[in-house]
Coordinates of C-alpha atoms in Angstrom, one line a residue:
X20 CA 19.0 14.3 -0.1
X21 CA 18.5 16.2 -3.6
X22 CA 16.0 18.6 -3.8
X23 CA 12.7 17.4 -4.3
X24 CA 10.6 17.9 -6.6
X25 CA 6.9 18.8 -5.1
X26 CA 4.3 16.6 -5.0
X27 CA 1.8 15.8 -6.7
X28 CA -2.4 15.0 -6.1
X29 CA -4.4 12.3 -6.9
X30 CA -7.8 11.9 -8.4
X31 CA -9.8 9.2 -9.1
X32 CA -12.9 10.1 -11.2
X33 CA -15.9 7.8 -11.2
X34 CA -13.7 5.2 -11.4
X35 CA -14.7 1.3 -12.2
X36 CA -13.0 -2.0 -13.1
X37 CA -14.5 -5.3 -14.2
X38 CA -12.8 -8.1 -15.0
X39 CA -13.4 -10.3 -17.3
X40 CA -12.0 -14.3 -17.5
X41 CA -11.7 -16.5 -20.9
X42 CA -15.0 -18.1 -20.0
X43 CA -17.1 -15.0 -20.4
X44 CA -17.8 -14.7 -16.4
X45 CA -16.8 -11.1 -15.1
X46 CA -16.4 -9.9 -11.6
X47 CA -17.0 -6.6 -10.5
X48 CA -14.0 -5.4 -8.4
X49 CA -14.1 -1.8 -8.1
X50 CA -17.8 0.2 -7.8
X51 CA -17.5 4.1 -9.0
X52 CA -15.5 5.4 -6.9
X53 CA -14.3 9.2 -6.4
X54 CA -11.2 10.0 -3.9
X55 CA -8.9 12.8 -3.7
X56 CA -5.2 13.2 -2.1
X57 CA -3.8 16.4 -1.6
X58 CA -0.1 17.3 -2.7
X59 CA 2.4 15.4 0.6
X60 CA -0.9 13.4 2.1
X61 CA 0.2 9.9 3.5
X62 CA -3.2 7.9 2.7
X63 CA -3.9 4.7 4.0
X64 CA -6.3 2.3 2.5
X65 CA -8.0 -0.8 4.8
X66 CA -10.7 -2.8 3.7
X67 CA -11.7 -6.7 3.2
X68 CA -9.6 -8.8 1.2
X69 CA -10.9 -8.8 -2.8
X70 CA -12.2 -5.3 -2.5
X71 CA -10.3 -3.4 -4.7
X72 CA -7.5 -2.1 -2.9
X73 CA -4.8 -3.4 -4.9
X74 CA -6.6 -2.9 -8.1
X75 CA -7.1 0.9 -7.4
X76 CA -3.2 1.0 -6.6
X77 CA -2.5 -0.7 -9.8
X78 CA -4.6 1.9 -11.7
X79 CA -3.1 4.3 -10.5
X80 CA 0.4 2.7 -11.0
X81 CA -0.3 2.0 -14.9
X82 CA -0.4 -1.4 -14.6
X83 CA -4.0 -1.8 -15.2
X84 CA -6.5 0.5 -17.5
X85 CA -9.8 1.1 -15.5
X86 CA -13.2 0.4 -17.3
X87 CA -15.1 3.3 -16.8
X88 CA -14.0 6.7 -15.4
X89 CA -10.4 7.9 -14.7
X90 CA -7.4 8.2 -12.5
X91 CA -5.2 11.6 -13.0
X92 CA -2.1 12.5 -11.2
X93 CA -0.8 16.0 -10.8
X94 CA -3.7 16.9 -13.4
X95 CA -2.3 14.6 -16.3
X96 CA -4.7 11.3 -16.5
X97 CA -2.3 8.0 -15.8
X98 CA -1.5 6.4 -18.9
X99 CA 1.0 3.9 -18.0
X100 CA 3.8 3.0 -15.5
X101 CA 6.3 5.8 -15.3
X102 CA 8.9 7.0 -12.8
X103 CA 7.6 9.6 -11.6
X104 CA 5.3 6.9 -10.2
X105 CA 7.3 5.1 -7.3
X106 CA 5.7 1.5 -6.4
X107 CA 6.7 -0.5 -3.6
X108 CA 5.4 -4.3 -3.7
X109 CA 5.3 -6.7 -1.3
X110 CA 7.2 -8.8 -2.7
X111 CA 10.4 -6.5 -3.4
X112 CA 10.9 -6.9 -7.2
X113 CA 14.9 -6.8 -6.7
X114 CA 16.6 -7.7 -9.7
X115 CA 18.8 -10.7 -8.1
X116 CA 21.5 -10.8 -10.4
X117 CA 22.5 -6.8 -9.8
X118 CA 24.0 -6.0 -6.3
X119 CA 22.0 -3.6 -3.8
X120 CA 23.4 -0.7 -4.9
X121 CA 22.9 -1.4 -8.4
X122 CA 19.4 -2.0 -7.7
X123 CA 18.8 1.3 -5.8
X124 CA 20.4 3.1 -9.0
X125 CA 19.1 1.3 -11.6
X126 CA 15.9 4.3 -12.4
X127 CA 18.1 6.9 -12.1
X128 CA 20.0 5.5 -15.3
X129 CA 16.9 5.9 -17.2
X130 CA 16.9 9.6 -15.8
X131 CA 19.8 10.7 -17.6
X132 CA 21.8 10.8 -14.3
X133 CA 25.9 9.8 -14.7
X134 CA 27.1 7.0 -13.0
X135 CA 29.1 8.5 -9.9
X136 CA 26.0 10.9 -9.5
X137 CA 24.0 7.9 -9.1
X138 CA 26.4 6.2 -7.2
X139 CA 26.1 8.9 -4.5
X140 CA 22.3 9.3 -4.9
X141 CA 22.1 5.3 -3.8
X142 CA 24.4 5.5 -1.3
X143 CA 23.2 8.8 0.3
X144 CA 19.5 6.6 0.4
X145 CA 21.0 2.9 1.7
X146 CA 22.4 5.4 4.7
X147 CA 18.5 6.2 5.3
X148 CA 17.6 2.4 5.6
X149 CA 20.6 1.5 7.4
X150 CA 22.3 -1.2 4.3
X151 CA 25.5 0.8 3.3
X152 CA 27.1 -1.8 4.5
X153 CA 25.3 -4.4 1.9
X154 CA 26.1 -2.3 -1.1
X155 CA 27.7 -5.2 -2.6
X156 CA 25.5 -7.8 -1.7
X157 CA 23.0 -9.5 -3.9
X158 CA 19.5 -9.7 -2.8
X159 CA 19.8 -13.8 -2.1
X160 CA 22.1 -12.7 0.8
X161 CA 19.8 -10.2 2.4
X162 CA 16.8 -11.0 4.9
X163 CA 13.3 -10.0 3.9
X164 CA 13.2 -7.1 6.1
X165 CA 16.7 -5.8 4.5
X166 CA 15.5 -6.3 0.6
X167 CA 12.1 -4.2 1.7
X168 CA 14.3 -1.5 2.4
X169 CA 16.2 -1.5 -0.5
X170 CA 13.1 -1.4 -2.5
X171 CA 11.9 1.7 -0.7
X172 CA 15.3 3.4 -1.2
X173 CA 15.3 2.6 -4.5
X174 CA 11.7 3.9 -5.2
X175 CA 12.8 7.5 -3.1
X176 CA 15.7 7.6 -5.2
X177 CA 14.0 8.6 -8.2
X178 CA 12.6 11.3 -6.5
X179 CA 9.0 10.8 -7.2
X180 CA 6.0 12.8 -7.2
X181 CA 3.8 9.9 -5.4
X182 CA 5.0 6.9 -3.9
X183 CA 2.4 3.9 -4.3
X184 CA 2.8 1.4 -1.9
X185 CA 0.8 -2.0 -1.6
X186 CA 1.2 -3.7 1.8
X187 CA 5.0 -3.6 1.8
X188 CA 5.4 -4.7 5.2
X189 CA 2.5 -7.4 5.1
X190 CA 5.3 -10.3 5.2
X191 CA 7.7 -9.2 7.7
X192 CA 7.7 -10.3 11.2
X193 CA 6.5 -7.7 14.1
X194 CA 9.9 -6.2 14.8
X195 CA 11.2 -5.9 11.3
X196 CA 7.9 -4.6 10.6
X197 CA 7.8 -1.8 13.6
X198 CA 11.5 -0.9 12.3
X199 CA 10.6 0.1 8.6
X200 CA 7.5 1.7 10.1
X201 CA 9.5 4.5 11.4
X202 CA 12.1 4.2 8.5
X203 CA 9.5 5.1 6.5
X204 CA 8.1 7.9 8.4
X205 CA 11.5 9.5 8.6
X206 CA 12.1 9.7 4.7
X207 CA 8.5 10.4 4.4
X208 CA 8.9 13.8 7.0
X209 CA 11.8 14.9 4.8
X210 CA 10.3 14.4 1.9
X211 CA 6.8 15.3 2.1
X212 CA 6.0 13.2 -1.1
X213 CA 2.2 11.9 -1.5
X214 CA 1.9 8.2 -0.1
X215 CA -1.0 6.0 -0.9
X216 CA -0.8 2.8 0.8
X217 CA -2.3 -0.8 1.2
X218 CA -2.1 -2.7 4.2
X219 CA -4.7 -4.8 6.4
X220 CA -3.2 -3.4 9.4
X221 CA -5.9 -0.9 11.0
X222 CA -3.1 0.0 13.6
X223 CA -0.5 0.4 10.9
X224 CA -2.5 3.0 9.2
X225 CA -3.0 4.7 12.4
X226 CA 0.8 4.7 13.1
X227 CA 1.3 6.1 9.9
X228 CA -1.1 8.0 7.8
X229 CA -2.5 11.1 8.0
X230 CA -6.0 10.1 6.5
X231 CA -7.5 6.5 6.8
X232 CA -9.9 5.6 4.0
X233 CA -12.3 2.6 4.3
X234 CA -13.7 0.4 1.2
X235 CA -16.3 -1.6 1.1
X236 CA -16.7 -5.8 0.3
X237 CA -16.3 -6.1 -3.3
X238 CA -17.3 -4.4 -5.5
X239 CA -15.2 -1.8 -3.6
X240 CA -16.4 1.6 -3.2
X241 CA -15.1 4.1 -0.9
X242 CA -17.5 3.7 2.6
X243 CA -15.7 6.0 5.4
X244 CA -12.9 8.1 5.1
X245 CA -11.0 9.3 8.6
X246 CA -8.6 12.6 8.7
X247 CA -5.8 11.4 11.8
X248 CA -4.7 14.4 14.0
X249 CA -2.3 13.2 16.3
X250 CA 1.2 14.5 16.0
X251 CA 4.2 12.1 14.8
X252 CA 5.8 10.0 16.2
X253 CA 2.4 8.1 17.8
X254 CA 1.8 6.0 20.9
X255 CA 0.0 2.7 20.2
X256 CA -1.3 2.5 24.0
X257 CA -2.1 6.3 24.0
X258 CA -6.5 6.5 24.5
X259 CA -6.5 8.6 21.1
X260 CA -4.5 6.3 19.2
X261 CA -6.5 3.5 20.3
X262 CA -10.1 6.0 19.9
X263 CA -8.9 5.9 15.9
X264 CA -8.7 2.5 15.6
X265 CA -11.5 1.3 17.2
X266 CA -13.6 3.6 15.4
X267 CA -11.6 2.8 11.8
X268 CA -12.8 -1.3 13.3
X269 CA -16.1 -0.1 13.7
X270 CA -16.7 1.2 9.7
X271 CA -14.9 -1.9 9.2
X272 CA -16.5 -4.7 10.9
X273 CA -19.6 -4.3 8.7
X274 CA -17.6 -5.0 5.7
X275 CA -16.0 -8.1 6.8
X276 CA -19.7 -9.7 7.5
X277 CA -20.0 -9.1 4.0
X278 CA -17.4 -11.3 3.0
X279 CA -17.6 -13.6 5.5
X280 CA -21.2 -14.1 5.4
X281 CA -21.6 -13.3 9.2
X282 CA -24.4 -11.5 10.5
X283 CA -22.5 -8.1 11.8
X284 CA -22.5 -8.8 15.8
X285 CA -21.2 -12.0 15.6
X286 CA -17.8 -9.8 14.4
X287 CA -18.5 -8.0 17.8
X288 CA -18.7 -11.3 19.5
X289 CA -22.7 -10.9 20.9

C-alpha cells in the first residue's frame, strides 16, 4: 500500500444540533457533547435508535453544520465534506454506471493522481477485499456484501486521515458480516488510520474497536465511554470478551427504557 499519511484526532467541542421542520416544531437530537479520539483510535459508537449517532458522524463528515459548538479534525474545525474525510454508508453509494475499479479510483482523480497510478492504487486495494476478479463488473452484478467492500476500498484508497463509518455492515447477513469484520481489521492494522464507527451491534464494537462509547436516548449526549484491552484478533465466547459486552449492555439497557418507555428491569426481564 502507499505510504500513509498519519492520522489525524478528533474533537468535538460542546457540540449540539436541533432540527428544525417547515412547521416550526424542532427536535433536539444531539445534547452538548464533548469527545476526543486520539491519532489511529478505532471508536465505536452504540446507543438507541434517534440518538444522535448518525448526526454526530454527519457533522463530522461535513454533511451537516452543528448548532452550537464545534467539531475539528487534526486541529482544523470541519467545514465541509472533503477527502481527507473517508465515509463509508450503509448503503454503498457506488456510482452504478462506472465499473468497480472505476469506482475505487474515482477520488484519486480529484487528487491529481495519473491514470495507471490510480489504476494500480485500486487494484492493489480490490486485492485487500478479495474483488480483483470484479474489476470490470458494475455494481448491479455484485452482492451486497461484495459492493460494501468496494466502498471501503475505495474510501482507503484516498488515503485518508479518518475514516467515518456509519453502520456499514448493518444490512449484510451474519457471515458476510463476520467476513468484512476481519477485512476491515486487517486494512485497519496496516493502516492505523482513526475510525469512528456506528453500528447497533454491542458485540461488533467489542470485536472491533479499541474504545466503546455509549450515548444516551435523544437528545444524545455522551453517557459511558469503555477503553477495550484485549489483544486482536478477539474470541466472542472468550469470559472477557463476553465481561465487555455485558457491561457495554448494562450502560445501555437504561437508555433503551428511555425510548421504549419501559421501566429499566423489565429490559433485564424481572
Amino acid at each position: 500500500m502507499r505510504e500513509n499519511s498519519h492520522s489525524k484526532s478528533i474533537e468535538v467541542s460542546n457540540l449540539s444540533m436541533t432540527f428544525r421542520s417547515d412547521d416550526g416544531t424542532s427536535v433536539n437530537a444531539l445534547a452538548p457533547t464533548n469527545l476526543e479520539i486520539e491519532p489511529g483510535q478505532f471508536v465505536a459508537i452504540v446507543g438507541p435508535s434517534g440518538c444522535g449517532k448518525s448526526t454526530l458522524l454527519n457533522i463530522l463528515a461535513g454533511f451537516l453544520t452543528p448548532s452550537d459548538g464545534q467539531a475539528s479534525i487534526g486541529n482544523e474545525a470541519v467545514a465541509g465534506p472533503s477527502i481527507d474525510h473517508g465515509v463509508v454508508f450503509q448503503d454503498y453509494a457506488l456510482f452504478p454506471w462506472l465499473t468497480v475499479l472505476d469506482n475505487v479510483a474515482f477520488g484519486l482523480k480529484s487528487q491529481g493522481i495519473g491514470s495507471s497510478e490510480r489504476k494500480e492504487i485500486a487494484m492493489r486495494f480490490l486485492d485487500v477485499v478479495s474483488l480483483r476478479d470484479f474489476a470490470d463488473k458494475r455494481p448491479r452484478e455484485l452482492s451486497g456484501g461484495m459492493k460494501q467492500r468496494a466502498a471501503i476500498a475505495r474510501t482507503f484508497a484516498t488515503n485518508p486521515s479518518v475514516i467515518l463509518m456509519d453502520e456499514p455492515f448493518g444490512a449484510l447477513d451474519a457471515l458476510t458480516r463476520r467476513f468484512l469484520q476481519q477485512q476491515l481489521l486487517k486494512i485497519w492494522s496496516e493502516s492505523r488510520k482513526t475510525v469512528l464507527f456506528i453500528t447497533h451491534s454491542v458485540q461488533e464494537a467489542v470485536f472491533l474497536a479499541d474504545r466503546i462509547i455509549v450515548m444516551t436516548a435523544r437528545p444524545g449526549r455522551i453517557k459511558s465511554d469503555f477503553l477495550i484491552e484485549l489483544d486482536h484478533p478477539r474470541d466472542f465466547s472468550s469470559d472477557s470478551f463476553r465481561k465487555i459486552e455485558k457491561n457495554v449492555f448494562d450502560s445501555l439497557d437504561e437508555e433503551l427504557a428511555k425510548t421504549f418507555g419501559l421501566a429499566g428491569n423489565q429490559l433485564q426481564g424481572d
